[in-house]
Amino acid sequence: MQDVALAAGVSASTVANVLSRPDIVAADTRRRVEDAMRAVGYVPSGVARRLRNRSSRVVGSIILDVSNPFYAELNRGIEDRLAETGGLLIACSTDVREDRERQLLQVLEQQAVRGIIVAPTSPRIEALLEVSRRGTPVVLVDHPRPSRDLCAVTVDHELGGRLVGEHLLSLGHTVIAFLTGVGQPDSVLRRRAGLRSALAAAGLDPDRSLLDLQVPVVYRDVMGTAVRSVEQTLRADPRPTALVCVNDTAAVAVMKAGSLVGLRIPAELSVVGYDDLQFTAWLTPALTTVRQPKRELGLTAADLLLDEARQGHRHRQVRLEPELVVRGSTTAPA
Amino acid sequence: MQDVALAAGVSASTVANVLSRPDIVAADTRRRVEDAMRAVGYVPSGVARRLRNRSSRVVGSIILDVSNPFYAELNRGIEDRLAETGGLLIACSTDVREDRERQLLQVLEQQAVRGIIVAPTSPRIEALLEVSRRGTPVVLVDHPRPSRDLCAVTVDHELGGRLVGEHLLSLGHTVIAFLTGVGQPDSVLRRRAGLRSALAAAGLDPDRSLLDLQVPVVYRDVMGTAVRSVEQTLRADPRPTALVCVNDTAAVAVMKAGSLVGLRIPAELSVVGYDDLQFTAWLTPALTTVRQPKRELGLTAADLLLDEARQGHRHRQVRLEPELVVRGSTTAPA
DNA sequence: ATGAAAGCGCTAACAT
DNA sequence: ATGTTAGCGCTTTCAT
């Protein structure tokens, strides 16, 4: 900055003024300074600026895994909203490790980011509350127990489950399997509750008509896991005519497993996913699933975060609605 | 920091020493200071530290689209490598807009990040060279014309094309269609060159045995685009017996389009993708494709970037090899 | 072993 | 309209 000032024959503060309040600088002085900047190859120090100003344009997000399509789209929503006002996103993955979440939280707080958007690995949010209390806004995404002291966006997973239940009931299914891994997060439990409530509302006994299939997922052998799941479904008595999967990836694996064991889908078994990843529309049969408003989740989270800077901000809890997408993988039972 | 010093009954510099050189502080003083930090709820200012130190733990990446699985995995590789030394990633998307790339580059440089990893939108890299010259290391990913003045990682796309060609030839295909959008990047041109060289090596005339199918992609109607592509393939004379697609997503769409028009794949048409996204293994038929070393690309880029800080660093150009993955979507022509 | 002091690059109140 | 000046929170000599 000093160099620029020298080259332009003005003081450093005039250079500063050209940067932050160009209107108060005389037009030709401004031009001289701008030329000098270019000549010198001057790059303003965002770091020094922030030390002075307190304000940062960078927001952090801490989510499970940036390479998971669901979170990738979520992040994309955040990024798009931030970009509208020149903001940037630091996207970090935890791999569901609580220690990593804590570490990332700490680093981001020290970076003095504008705020942090977190899809928490655990329901315990004390650490998040502390960060928020110290002055770095925190927004929760898809967390089970929204706190009055934090903004939050969630998806109504119970509705998601209910929509699936109602759809299958309307097709005539009365025995349904619900395929999950072991030790599922709250969102899955809610979905299950929604599914059961739909069955109950139709006069069925959820304990008899909903079969819980908890399968330990072997990551090196997803296909093997899927085949076992399908076999287990077919062996059950009474045999389920529909299989509701914990997410689209699982559903795709299950459909493949079905074709491996010679099962016709949907004729012999209807399959339902969750998330609505893009390619599921292009499978054969195309997947019936529940669309999560992934991008909207990110947009809303960013909105809430940006609003924290406003005078008189009040924490809000927003709930978004998922949407049933009926395609070819479900049909009436044989 | 002053508060902590007061609470611990020491000077600010002792607090600073506890932070950056704990060993030179007397054990019990250190304990007193650490207690005070906790009591006060002290969070060191990463910003001030960087203004003093020059060093940042944050790396930026500028890629096409974080929600594209290919780039998501690339970023994941970068993030994983950085995490090993406490580094963080700011992941940004350009949507192939050059102005956005320029803007992001500028913001990241001002943030004084440790370095920037870029998958450039265009072959013109002057701006990148300038940033690098001014002191922010830049690493190129998958850029066509590696510069001697920048580190770079690329995938040997020509090899990728050749592998596909050799595979199809070995199955007995002699008329092959190559499906791309219009105005393809250099990487696709190289793949095409590899494909042609394989045909030539087998004694075929590439101009006759390779049919270029450039289809304008309508993003709102990917399926329509796919159907038109398949129809165009089938109408060509001589009729191609294999369709090589620009990427896995296109290949999946094409397979779906095939099933819509009653085409049996691979019996009547072999289909090949590119990238090896996870779910392609679970399609029916599973997709024959070329695996790009997505995560390795990220790991290597991060390695190169971190190495820039080393005394005596020399810019390097690393080329990674793709790998043919043969699955069910290709077979001998009827 | 600890503290005093200077300064990283910038901004904004105040003075000219 | 422009310049002077006093920090923002930290690190790092250099004294003590």
XYZ file of C-alpha atoms (C1' of nucleotides) in Angstrom:
700
model
C 0.000 0.000 0.000
C 2.924 2.236 0.866
C 4.451 1.396 -2.505
C 1.276 2.366 -4.286
C 1.095 5.610 -2.318
C 4.672 6.423 -3.257
C 4.130 5.605 -6.912
C 0.998 7.747 -7.020
C 2.526 10.566 -4.978
C -0.148 10.427 -2.282
C -0.403 9.139 1.278
C -1.332 5.623 2.267
C -4.687 6.730 3.582
C -5.640 8.114 0.220
C -4.877 4.742 -1.261
C -7.037 3.213 1.452
C -9.801 5.644 0.638
C -9.667 4.743 -3.028
C -10.289 1.181 -1.931
C -13.012 1.547 0.652
C -14.657 4.910 -0.104
C -13.757 5.813 -3.690
C -16.416 8.537 -3.813
C -14.618 10.830 -1.373
C -11.448 10.871 -3.495
C -11.010 13.385 -6.308
C -11.555 11.740 -9.667
C -8.080 12.302 -11.096
C -6.317 11.382 -7.855
C -8.324 8.208 -7.898
C -7.276 7.447 -11.420
C -3.629 8.061 -10.555
C -3.876 5.737 -7.599
C -5.621 3.040 -9.587
C -2.927 3.219 -12.237
C -0.266 2.943 -9.563
C -1.988 -0.121 -8.125
C -1.846 -1.844 -11.442
C 1.744 -0.791 -12.048
C 2.872 -2.081 -8.674
C 0.795 -5.260 -8.924
C -0.911 -4.403 -5.683
C -3.169 -6.986 -4.027
C -5.051 -5.711 -0.983
C -4.517 -7.849 2.091
C -7.838 -9.375 3.035
C -6.204 -10.453 6.268
C -5.245 -6.982 7.446
C -8.605 -5.690 6.377
C -10.371 -8.216 8.491
C -8.199 -7.550 11.467
C -9.381 -3.966 11.243
C -12.985 -4.556 10.225
C -14.126 -7.665 11.995
C -16.146 -8.650 8.962
C -15.438 -11.681 6.822
C -17.028 -12.827 3.596
C -16.201 -16.436 4.258
C -18.645 -18.931 5.682
C -17.740 -22.426 6.818
C -19.778 -25.567 6.422
C -19.166 -28.749 8.351
C -20.956 -31.707 6.891
C -20.553 -35.451 6.623
C -18.817 -35.777 3.323
C -18.437 -33.320 0.466
C -18.259 -36.182 -2.008
C -21.682 -37.439 -0.962
C -24.094 -36.105 -3.612
C -26.628 -35.061 -1.027
C -24.213 -32.832 0.843
C -22.553 -31.675 -2.336
C -25.850 -30.223 -3.507
C -26.494 -28.766 -0.087
C -23.139 -27.016 -0.211
C -23.906 -25.865 -3.685
C -27.039 -24.165 -2.405
C -25.067 -22.428 0.321
C -22.401 -21.354 -2.119
C -24.922 -19.962 -4.590
C -26.646 -17.828 -1.995
C -23.344 -16.550 -0.627
C -22.058 -15.767 -4.106
C -24.869 -13.264 -4.556
C -23.140 -11.020 -2.042
C -19.561 -11.952 -2.867
C -19.317 -14.548 -0.116
C -17.262 -17.726 -0.181
C -17.644 -21.136 1.379
C -15.100 -23.267 3.215
C -16.548 -26.743 2.851
C -15.321 -29.369 5.326
C -16.133 -33.046 5.846
C -16.263 -34.835 9.189
C -16.843 -38.435 8.095
C -19.174 -38.588 11.094
C -16.183 -38.339 13.433
C -16.972 -36.201 16.409
C -13.358 -35.278 17.105
C -12.962 -34.029 13.580
C -16.098 -31.929 13.932
C -14.714 -30.350 17.084
C -11.396 -29.638 15.427
C -12.969 -28.076 12.355
C -15.246 -25.972 14.504
C -12.259 -24.645 16.381
C -10.260 -23.813 13.279
C -13.195 -22.069 11.646
C -13.875 -20.028 14.756
C -10.255 -18.937 14.880
C -10.410 -18.004 11.214
C -13.125 -15.597 12.311
C -15.464 -16.744 9.586
C -18.748 -14.960 9.171
C -20.593 -18.001 10.414
C -20.698 -21.772 10.405
C -23.302 -24.070 8.926
C -23.241 -27.501 10.541
C -24.908 -30.812 9.913
C -23.956 -32.172 13.337
C -22.603 -35.670 13.768
C -24.297 -36.060 17.117
C -27.302 -34.600 18.877
C -25.036 -32.969 21.483
C -24.614 -29.367 20.495
C -23.025 -27.745 23.535
C -19.873 -26.900 21.616
C -21.943 -25.253 18.894
C -23.839 -23.179 21.424
C -20.577 -21.955 22.904
C -19.210 -20.908 19.549
C -22.432 -19.080 18.864
C -22.344 -17.378 22.273
C -18.815 -16.165 21.616
C -20.033 -14.393 18.518
C -19.686 -16.695 15.500
C -23.193 -17.416 14.207
C -24.018 -21.110 13.850
C -26.820 -22.564 11.745
C -27.921 -26.163 12.152
C -28.880 -28.287 9.164
C -31.038 -31.367 9.512
C -30.508 -31.654 13.244
C -33.091 -33.549 15.254
C -33.574 -31.279 18.245
C -33.606 -27.674 17.139
C -32.512 -25.323 19.887
C -34.159 -21.992 20.603
C -30.672 -20.480 20.687
C -29.665 -21.398 17.160
C -31.139 -21.032 13.705
C -31.899 -24.333 12.032
C -33.242 -25.843 8.828
C -34.631 -29.327 8.740
C -36.566 -31.541 6.406
C -39.848 -32.976 7.593
C -38.721 -36.591 7.480
C -41.856 -37.809 9.166
C -43.811 -36.406 6.237
C -41.315 -38.119 3.924
C -42.055 -41.454 5.559
C -45.781 -40.845 5.510
C -45.756 -40.015 1.799
C -44.020 -43.287 1.036
C -46.452 -45.192 3.230
C -49.503 -43.617 1.642
C -48.185 -44.255 -1.841
C -47.552 -47.934 -1.173
C -50.901 -48.332 0.566
C -52.673 -46.761 -2.374
C -51.058 -49.356 -4.618
C -52.374 -52.086 -2.343
C -49.254 -53.068 -0.395
C -49.898 -54.175 3.159
C -46.599 -55.779 4.080
C -43.627 -53.480 3.748
C -39.953 -53.829 4.651
C -37.862 -50.871 5.806
C -34.185 -51.339 5.018
C -31.610 -49.396 7.019
C -28.142 -49.829 8.408
C -27.688 -50.403 12.105
C -27.612 -47.432 14.454
C -29.479 -44.986 12.295
C -29.663 -41.246 12.895
C -32.734 -39.496 14.091
C -33.854 -38.528 10.597
C -34.302 -42.187 9.704
C -36.192 -42.900 12.899
C -38.597 -40.100 12.031
C -39.087 -41.450 8.591
C -39.922 -44.792 10.085
C -42.397 -43.112 12.419
C -44.051 -41.442 9.441
C -44.243 -44.728 7.607
C -45.844 -46.395 10.613
C -48.318 -43.587 11.122
C -49.477 -43.959 7.526
C -50.020 -47.672 8.060
C -51.859 -47.054 11.315
C -54.053 -44.422 9.672
C -55.048 -47.032 7.113
C -56.143 -49.369 9.891
C -53.117 -51.670 9.724
C -51.036 -52.762 12.684
C -47.600 -51.188 12.105
C -45.910 -53.888 14.147
C -47.162 -56.529 11.744
C -47.175 -54.720 8.430
C -43.816 -52.957 8.749
C -40.781 -55.220 8.840
C -37.605 -53.565 10.130
C -34.589 -54.816 8.266
C -31.396 -53.595 9.871
C -28.422 -54.719 7.872
C -24.815 -54.000 8.827
C -23.292 -52.285 5.790
C -19.988 -53.653 4.594
C -18.478 -50.810 2.626
C -16.089 -52.967 0.671
C -18.950 -55.186 -0.387
C -22.031 -53.050 -0.859
C -23.363 -55.498 -3.445
C -23.061 -58.434 -1.065
C -24.911 -56.440 1.554
C -27.642 -55.666 -0.958
C -28.014 -59.283 -2.037
C -28.336 -60.404 1.575
C -30.936 -57.726 2.197
C -33.044 -58.836 -0.737
C -32.803 -62.487 0.248
C -33.811 -61.630 3.789
C -36.790 -59.686 2.489
C -37.965 -62.564 0.335
C -37.580 -65.073 3.160
C -39.687 -63.096 5.617
C -43.131 -64.373 6.502
C -45.441 -62.791 5.563
C -43.326 -61.826 2.586
C -43.131 -58.040 2.056
C -44.227 -56.837 -1.357
C -42.395 -53.537 -1.097
C -38.946 -52.559 0.121
C -38.347 -49.026 1.379
C -34.645 -48.172 1.386
C -32.770 -45.764 3.565
C -31.535 -43.806 0.535
C -31.233 -43.894 -3.243
C -27.811 -45.477 -3.248
C -29.116 -48.378 -1.211
C -32.144 -48.652 -3.492
C -29.995 -48.829 -6.610
C -27.864 -51.534 -5.040
C -30.987 -53.437 -4.062
C -32.412 -53.246 -7.573
C -29.151 -54.593 -8.916
C -29.146 -57.341 -6.306
C -32.696 -58.197 -7.322
C -31.723 -58.613 -10.935
C -28.760 -60.780 -9.859
C -31.048 -63.208 -8.062
C -33.585 -63.132 -10.896
C -36.188 -61.042 -9.147
C -38.405 -58.877 -11.339
C -38.769 -55.310 -10.080
C -41.352 -53.920 -9.579
C -43.535 -56.929 -10.527
C -42.314 -59.136 -7.685
C -41.022 -56.429 -5.354
C -41.587 -52.682 -5.328
C -38.562 -50.585 -4.344
C -38.510 -47.053 -2.937
C -35.484 -44.806 -2.352
C -34.887 -41.523 -0.562
C -33.086 -38.336 -1.736
C -33.841 -38.249 -5.472
C -30.338 -38.180 -6.826
C -30.299 -37.129 -10.463
C -29.481 -40.443 -12.107
C -32.258 -42.369 -10.350
C -34.638 -41.049 -13.005
C -32.551 -42.800 -15.632
C -32.491 -46.261 -14.172
C -34.568 -49.074 -15.582
C -36.990 -49.151 -13.948
C -36.684 -45.525 -12.841
C -36.707 -45.208 -9.072
C -39.684 -44.107 -7.032
C -38.212 -41.965 -4.298
C -38.650 -38.972 -2.028
C -37.049 -35.779 -3.186
C -35.219 -33.933 -0.457
C -34.971 -30.212 -1.144
C -31.197 -30.387 -1.082
C -30.365 -27.113 -2.717
C -33.128 -25.269 -0.862
C -31.705 -26.598 2.374
C -28.432 -24.877 1.525
C -30.082 -21.688 0.304
C -32.155 -21.449 3.468
C -29.228 -22.179 5.741
C -27.253 -19.411 4.057
C -30.206 -17.032 4.342
C -30.530 -17.699 8.036
C -26.809 -17.222 8.519
C -26.665 -13.957 6.623
C -29.632 -12.723 8.602
C -27.720 -13.171 11.866
C -25.795 -10.006 11.071
C -29.006 -7.992 10.933
C -30.009 -5.828 13.845
C -32.811 -7.463 15.765
C -32.184 -10.918 14.325
C -34.199 -13.646 15.988
C -33.274 -17.307 15.724
C -35.647 -19.254 13.527
C -36.329 -22.914 12.884
C -37.351 -23.610 9.313
C -38.815 -26.916 8.198
C -38.769 -27.838 4.530
C -41.055 -30.364 2.904
C -39.887 -33.396 0.964
C -41.822 -34.548 -2.059
C -42.813 -37.962 -3.328
C -41.571 -38.777 -6.825
C -43.430 -41.717 -8.286
C -41.633 -43.592 -11.030
C -41.355 -47.114 -12.314
C -39.922 -49.077 -9.397
C -43.243 -49.311 -7.564
C -46.439 -50.992 -8.713
C -49.358 -52.928 -7.265
C -48.376 -56.210 -5.578
C -48.841 -59.355 -7.640
C -5.288 -11.937 25.017
C -4.957 -8.964 27.322
C -7.837 -10.341 29.355
C -6.137 -13.683 29.690
C -2.906 -11.982 30.703
C -4.721 -9.999 33.359
C -6.560 -13.029 34.688
C -3.325 -15.010 34.883
C -1.335 -12.130 36.296
C 1.230 -12.161 33.484
C 1.980 -10.045 30.438
C 0.433 -10.480 27.022
C 3.672 -11.748 25.593
C 3.761 -14.575 28.074
C 0.302 -15.567 26.920
C 1.596 -15.407 23.366
C 4.518 -17.590 24.325
C 2.231 -20.176 25.872
C 0.526 -20.356 22.504
C 3.418 -20.440 20.110
C 6.389 -21.641 22.163
C 5.011 -23.368 25.253
C 8.372 -24.947 26.046
C 10.028 -21.662 26.996
C 7.389 -20.883 29.621
C 7.738 -22.171 33.190
C 5.455 -25.128 33.752
C 3.292 -23.583 36.461
C 3.027 -20.213 34.706
C 1.881 -22.120 31.682
C -0.750 -23.937 33.663
C -1.981 -20.685 35.144
C -2.247 -19.131 31.716
C -4.023 -22.120 30.255
C -6.550 -22.042 33.065
C -7.102 -18.355 32.479
C -7.696 -19.002 28.774
C -10.419 -21.451 29.583
C -11.948 -19.191 32.214
C -12.054 -16.227 29.856
C -13.276 -18.303 26.892
C -10.331 -17.140 24.869
C -10.215 -17.940 21.136
C -6.933 -16.976 19.436
C -7.446 -14.761 16.425
C -6.297 -16.663 13.385
C -6.556 -13.421 11.476
C -4.111 -11.449 13.599
C -1.805 -14.415 13.667
C -1.710 -14.532 9.929
C -1.148 -10.849 9.595
C 1.954 -11.372 11.682
C 3.065 -14.714 10.324
C 2.232 -14.742 6.659
C 1.311 -18.386 6.820
C -2.160 -19.763 6.283
C -3.509 -23.287 6.630
C -6.263 -22.680 4.122
C -6.064 -23.768 0.509
C -8.545 -22.758 -2.160
C -9.847 -24.881 -5.000
C -11.603 -23.481 -8.037
C -13.384 -26.133 -10.018
C -16.387 -26.464 -12.279
C -19.019 -27.534 -9.843
C -18.735 -28.947 -6.336
C -21.971 -30.863 -6.820
C -20.525 -32.742 -9.791
C -19.438 -36.122 -8.404
C -16.164 -36.026 -10.281
C -15.073 -32.741 -8.743
C -16.563 -33.615 -5.399
C -14.247 -36.600 -5.177
C -11.339 -34.540 -6.413
C -11.983 -32.010 -3.655
C -12.286 -34.808 -1.200
C -8.808 -35.969 -2.126
C -7.433 -32.476 -1.638
C -9.194 -32.113 1.678
C -7.925 -35.443 2.955
C -4.322 -34.623 2.185
C -4.590 -31.174 3.726
C -6.261 -32.554 6.828
C -3.139 -34.566 7.586
C -1.382 -31.321 8.453
C -4.352 -29.437 9.849
C -5.120 -27.690 6.567
C -8.537 -26.662 5.321
C -10.077 -26.283 1.900
C -12.182 -23.455 0.492
C -14.018 -25.159 -2.341
C -15.476 -22.902 -5.036
C -17.428 -23.556 -8.244
C -17.150 -21.578 -11.458
C -19.885 -23.163 -13.571
C -17.405 -22.779 -16.425
C -17.841 -19.013 -16.283
C -14.572 -17.271 -16.852
C -15.563 -14.082 -15.044
C -16.452 -16.080 -11.977
C -13.098 -17.843 -12.107
C -11.340 -14.504 -12.222
C -13.349 -13.175 -9.323
C -12.747 -16.220 -7.176
C -9.066 -16.121 -7.941
C -8.919 -12.537 -6.803
C -10.786 -13.134 -3.569
C -8.669 -16.145 -2.708
C -5.472 -14.247 -3.380
C -6.610 -11.443 -1.119
C -7.465 -13.956 1.570
C -3.793 -14.833 1.419
C -4.534 -18.534 1.170
C -1.651 -20.948 1.204
C -2.254 -21.789 -2.417
C -4.894 -22.324 -5.061
C -5.753 -25.495 -6.944
C -7.516 -24.740 -10.215
C -9.245 -26.764 -12.881
C -9.213 -23.897 -15.370
C -12.265 -23.050 -17.448
C -10.128 -21.996 -20.372
C -6.671 -22.778 -21.697
C -5.590 -19.169 -21.073
C -3.700 -19.105 -17.828
C -2.078 -15.669 -17.760
C -4.051 -14.635 -14.698
C -2.940 -17.799 -12.905
C 0.684 -17.164 -13.747
C 0.427 -13.659 -12.316
C -1.056 -14.864 -9.079
C 1.698 -17.417 -8.826
C 4.359 -14.805 -9.557
C 3.001 -12.577 -6.819
C 3.569 -15.378 -4.345
C 0.421 -17.477 -4.039
C 1.246 -20.961 -5.323
C -1.090 -22.243 -8.032
C -1.525 -25.877 -9.051
C -3.302 -26.817 -12.266
C -5.605 -29.821 -12.432
C -6.451 -31.479 -15.706
C -5.296 -28.565 -17.807
C -4.344 -29.260 -21.414
C -1.137 -27.291 -21.765
C 0.949 -27.636 -18.639
C 3.237 -24.677 -18.117
C 6.820 -24.938 -16.946
C 6.017 -22.211 -14.418
C 3.258 -24.042 -12.590
C 2.803 -27.432 -11.005
C 0.124 -29.519 -12.662
C -1.637 -32.876 -12.460
C -3.383 -34.347 -15.428
C -4.926 -37.605 -16.483
C -3.621 -39.306 -19.587
C -6.839 -38.995 -21.546
C -5.242 -40.225 -24.720
C -4.510 -43.476 -22.925
C -8.123 -43.485 -21.715
C -9.347 -43.268 -25.281
C -6.910 -45.903 -26.457
C -8.000 -48.348 -23.753
C -11.609 -48.004 -24.847
C -10.656 -48.451 -28.488
C -8.590 -51.550 -27.823
C -11.334 -53.072 -25.703
C -13.986 -52.572 -28.374
C -11.676 -53.830 -31.108
C -10.904 -56.949 -29.120
C -14.653 -57.610 -28.928
C -14.866 -57.299 -32.707
C -16.373 -53.832 -33.131
C -15.209 -51.976 -36.209
C -17.734 -49.138 -36.406
C -17.851 -46.996 -33.302
C -19.694 -43.778 -32.457
C -18.201 -41.158 -30.125
C -20.879 -39.116 -28.391
C -19.996 -35.672 -27.055
C -21.560 -32.281 -26.620
C -20.564 -29.469 -28.937
C -17.451 -27.455 -28.177
C -15.672 -30.022 -26.060
C -12.639 -29.323 -23.890
C -9.195 -30.507 -24.728
C -9.463 -33.603 -22.543
C -12.216 -34.946 -24.783
C -10.257 -34.191 -27.925
C -7.376 -36.195 -26.526
C -9.600 -39.061 -25.715
C -10.839 -39.013 -29.267
C -7.262 -38.980 -30.510
C -6.509 -42.034 -28.366
C -9.557 -43.792 -29.691
C -8.514 -43.078 -33.262
C -4.965 -44.168 -32.688
C -6.207 -47.518 -31.400
C -8.309 -47.955 -34.532
C -5.411 -46.971 -36.754
C -3.099 -49.381 -34.948
C -5.553 -52.150 -35.764
C -5.377 -51.267 -39.431
C -8.725 -49.476 -39.610
C -9.290 -46.058 -41.130
C -10.309 -43.830 -38.210
C -12.224 -41.508 -40.509
C -14.495 -44.363 -41.543
C -14.695 -46.445 -38.397
C -15.127 -43.630 -35.874
C -18.335 -41.638 -36.163
C -18.309 -38.288 -34.352
C -21.678 -37.557 -32.833
C -21.820 -34.022 -31.496
C -25.125 -33.400 -29.827
C -26.139 -30.077 -28.289
C -27.100 -30.892 -24.712
C -30.394 -29.481 -23.506
C -30.043 -29.450 -19.726
C -33.762 -29.310 -19.046
C -34.258 -32.338 -21.242
C -31.300 -34.645 -20.847
C -33.478 -37.641 -21.652
C -34.674 -36.124 -24.929
C -31.081 -35.419 -25.856
C -30.192 -39.014 -25.085
C -33.040 -40.425 -27.149
C -32.058 -38.288 -30.133
C -28.455 -39.430 -29.766
C -29.420 -43.086 -29.794
C -31.702 -42.631 -32.783
C -28.968 -40.823 -34.644
C -26.552 -43.640 -33.860
C -28.926 -46.282 -35.150
C -29.664 -44.345 -38.322
C -26.002 -43.920 -39.284
C -24.654 -45.928 -42.186
C -22.707 -48.039 -41.594
C -24.504 -48.471 -38.305
C -22.139 -48.295 -35.288
C -22.213 -51.314 -32.995
C -20.739 -49.441 -30.041
C -21.369 -46.021 -28.531
C -18.618 -44.335 -26.538
C -20.017 -41.590 -24.321
C -18.343 -38.467 -23.059
C -18.990 -39.454 -19.440
C -20.902 -41.852 -17.212
C -23.874 -39.580 -16.802
C -24.324 -39.437 -20.547
C -23.905 -43.206 -20.769
C -26.591 -43.826 -18.171
C -28.967 -41.527 -19.989
C -28.187 -43.298 -23.245
C -28.850 -46.721 -21.746
C -32.189 -45.467 -20.470
C -32.977 -43.965 -23.865
C -32.116 -47.300 -25.441
C -34.550 -49.135 -23.238
C -37.214 -46.517 -24.040
C -36.898 -47.177 -27.764
C -36.741 -50.930 -27.209
C -33.054 -51.368 -27.905
C -31.312 -54.225 -26.149
C -27.996 -53.233 -24.565
C -25.392 -54.581 -25.010
C -26.766 -57.117 -27.518
C -27.726 -54.541 -30.130
C -25.451 -51.718 -29.005
C -22.461 -51.678 -26.669
C -22.172 -48.606 -24.455
C -19.052 -47.202 -22.784
C -18.851 -44.382 -20.222
C -16.033 -42.355 -18.699
C -15.261 -41.509 -15.035
C -16.461 -44.622 -13.171
C -18.918 -43.035 -10.790
C -19.819 -45.396 -7.993
C -23.360 -46.329 -9.000
C -22.430 -47.315 -12.557
C -21.388 -50.684 -11.194
C -24.934 -51.211 -9.980
C -26.774 -50.549 -13.174
C -28.295 -53.318 -15.253
C -26.301 -53.926 -17.293
C -23.402 -52.547 -15.287
C -21.468 -49.934 -17.208
C -18.156 -50.530 -18.919
C -16.204 -47.351 -18.331
C -12.818 -45.763 -17.737
C -11.935 -45.050 -14.151
C -10.415 -41.645 -13.618
C -8.216 -41.490 -10.529
C -10.383 -38.758 -9.032
C -9.233 -38.915 -5.455
C -5.585 -39.392 -6.459
C -5.876 -36.303 -8.613
C -6.818 -34.344 -5.494
C -4.176 -35.977 -3.313
C -1.478 -35.253 -5.867
C -2.599 -31.675 -6.394
C -2.449 -31.090 -2.644
C 0.976 -32.728 -2.466
C 2.319 -30.477 -5.183
C 0.849 -27.434 -3.509
C 2.255 -28.243 -0.094
C 5.628 -28.860 -1.674
C 5.710 -25.294 -3.024
C 6.564 -24.083 0.470
C 9.697 -26.242 0.534
C 13.063 -24.685 -0.093
C 14.284 -25.573 -3.556
C 10.846 -26.535 -4.828
C 10.731 -27.170 -8.551
C 7.516 -27.122 -10.529
C 6.452 -30.571 -11.640
C 3.936 -31.935 -14.108
C 2.414 -35.211 -12.987
C 0.370 -37.412 -15.263
C -1.937 -40.029 -13.793
C -3.206 -43.080 -15.612
C -6.854 -43.947 -16.107
C -7.978 -47.556 -16.044
C -10.438 -49.521 -18.132
C -13.248 -51.134 -16.159
C -14.974 -53.822 -18.200
C -18.525 -54.620 -17.137
C -21.752 -55.717 -18.743
C -22.632 -52.907 -21.128
C -20.179 -54.040 -23.795
C -20.145 -57.308 -25.710
C -19.305 -58.628 -29.156
C -21.405 -57.124 -31.959
C -24.329 -59.245 -33.171
C 11.638 -16.952 32.780
C 9.205 -12.913 31.787
C 8.080 -8.236 29.925
C 8.425 -3.975 26.954
C 8.071 -2.517 22.462
C 7.784 -2.531 17.548
C 5.213 -3.667 13.672
C 2.359 -6.962 10.164
C -1.393 -3.935 6.359
C -5.238 -1.787 6.807
C -9.160 1.724 8.291
C -11.474 5.758 10.097
C -11.771 9.589 13.101
C -9.867 13.762 13.103
C -7.034 17.562 11.566
C -5.517 20.345 7.932
C -9.709 16.565 -0.798
C -5.926 14.705 1.487
C -2.851 13.573 5.357
C -1.839 12.294 10.334
C -2.505 9.119 13.675
C -3.972 5.444 16.496
C -4.981 1.070 16.818
C -7.137 -4.177 15.299
C -4.525 -9.019 18.038
C -0.735 -11.187 17.538
C 4.567 -12.526 17.408
C 9.235 -11.766 18.215
C 13.407 -9.602 19.195
C 15.765 -7.612 22.911
C 16.061 -6.251 27.698
C 15.695 -7.292 32.299
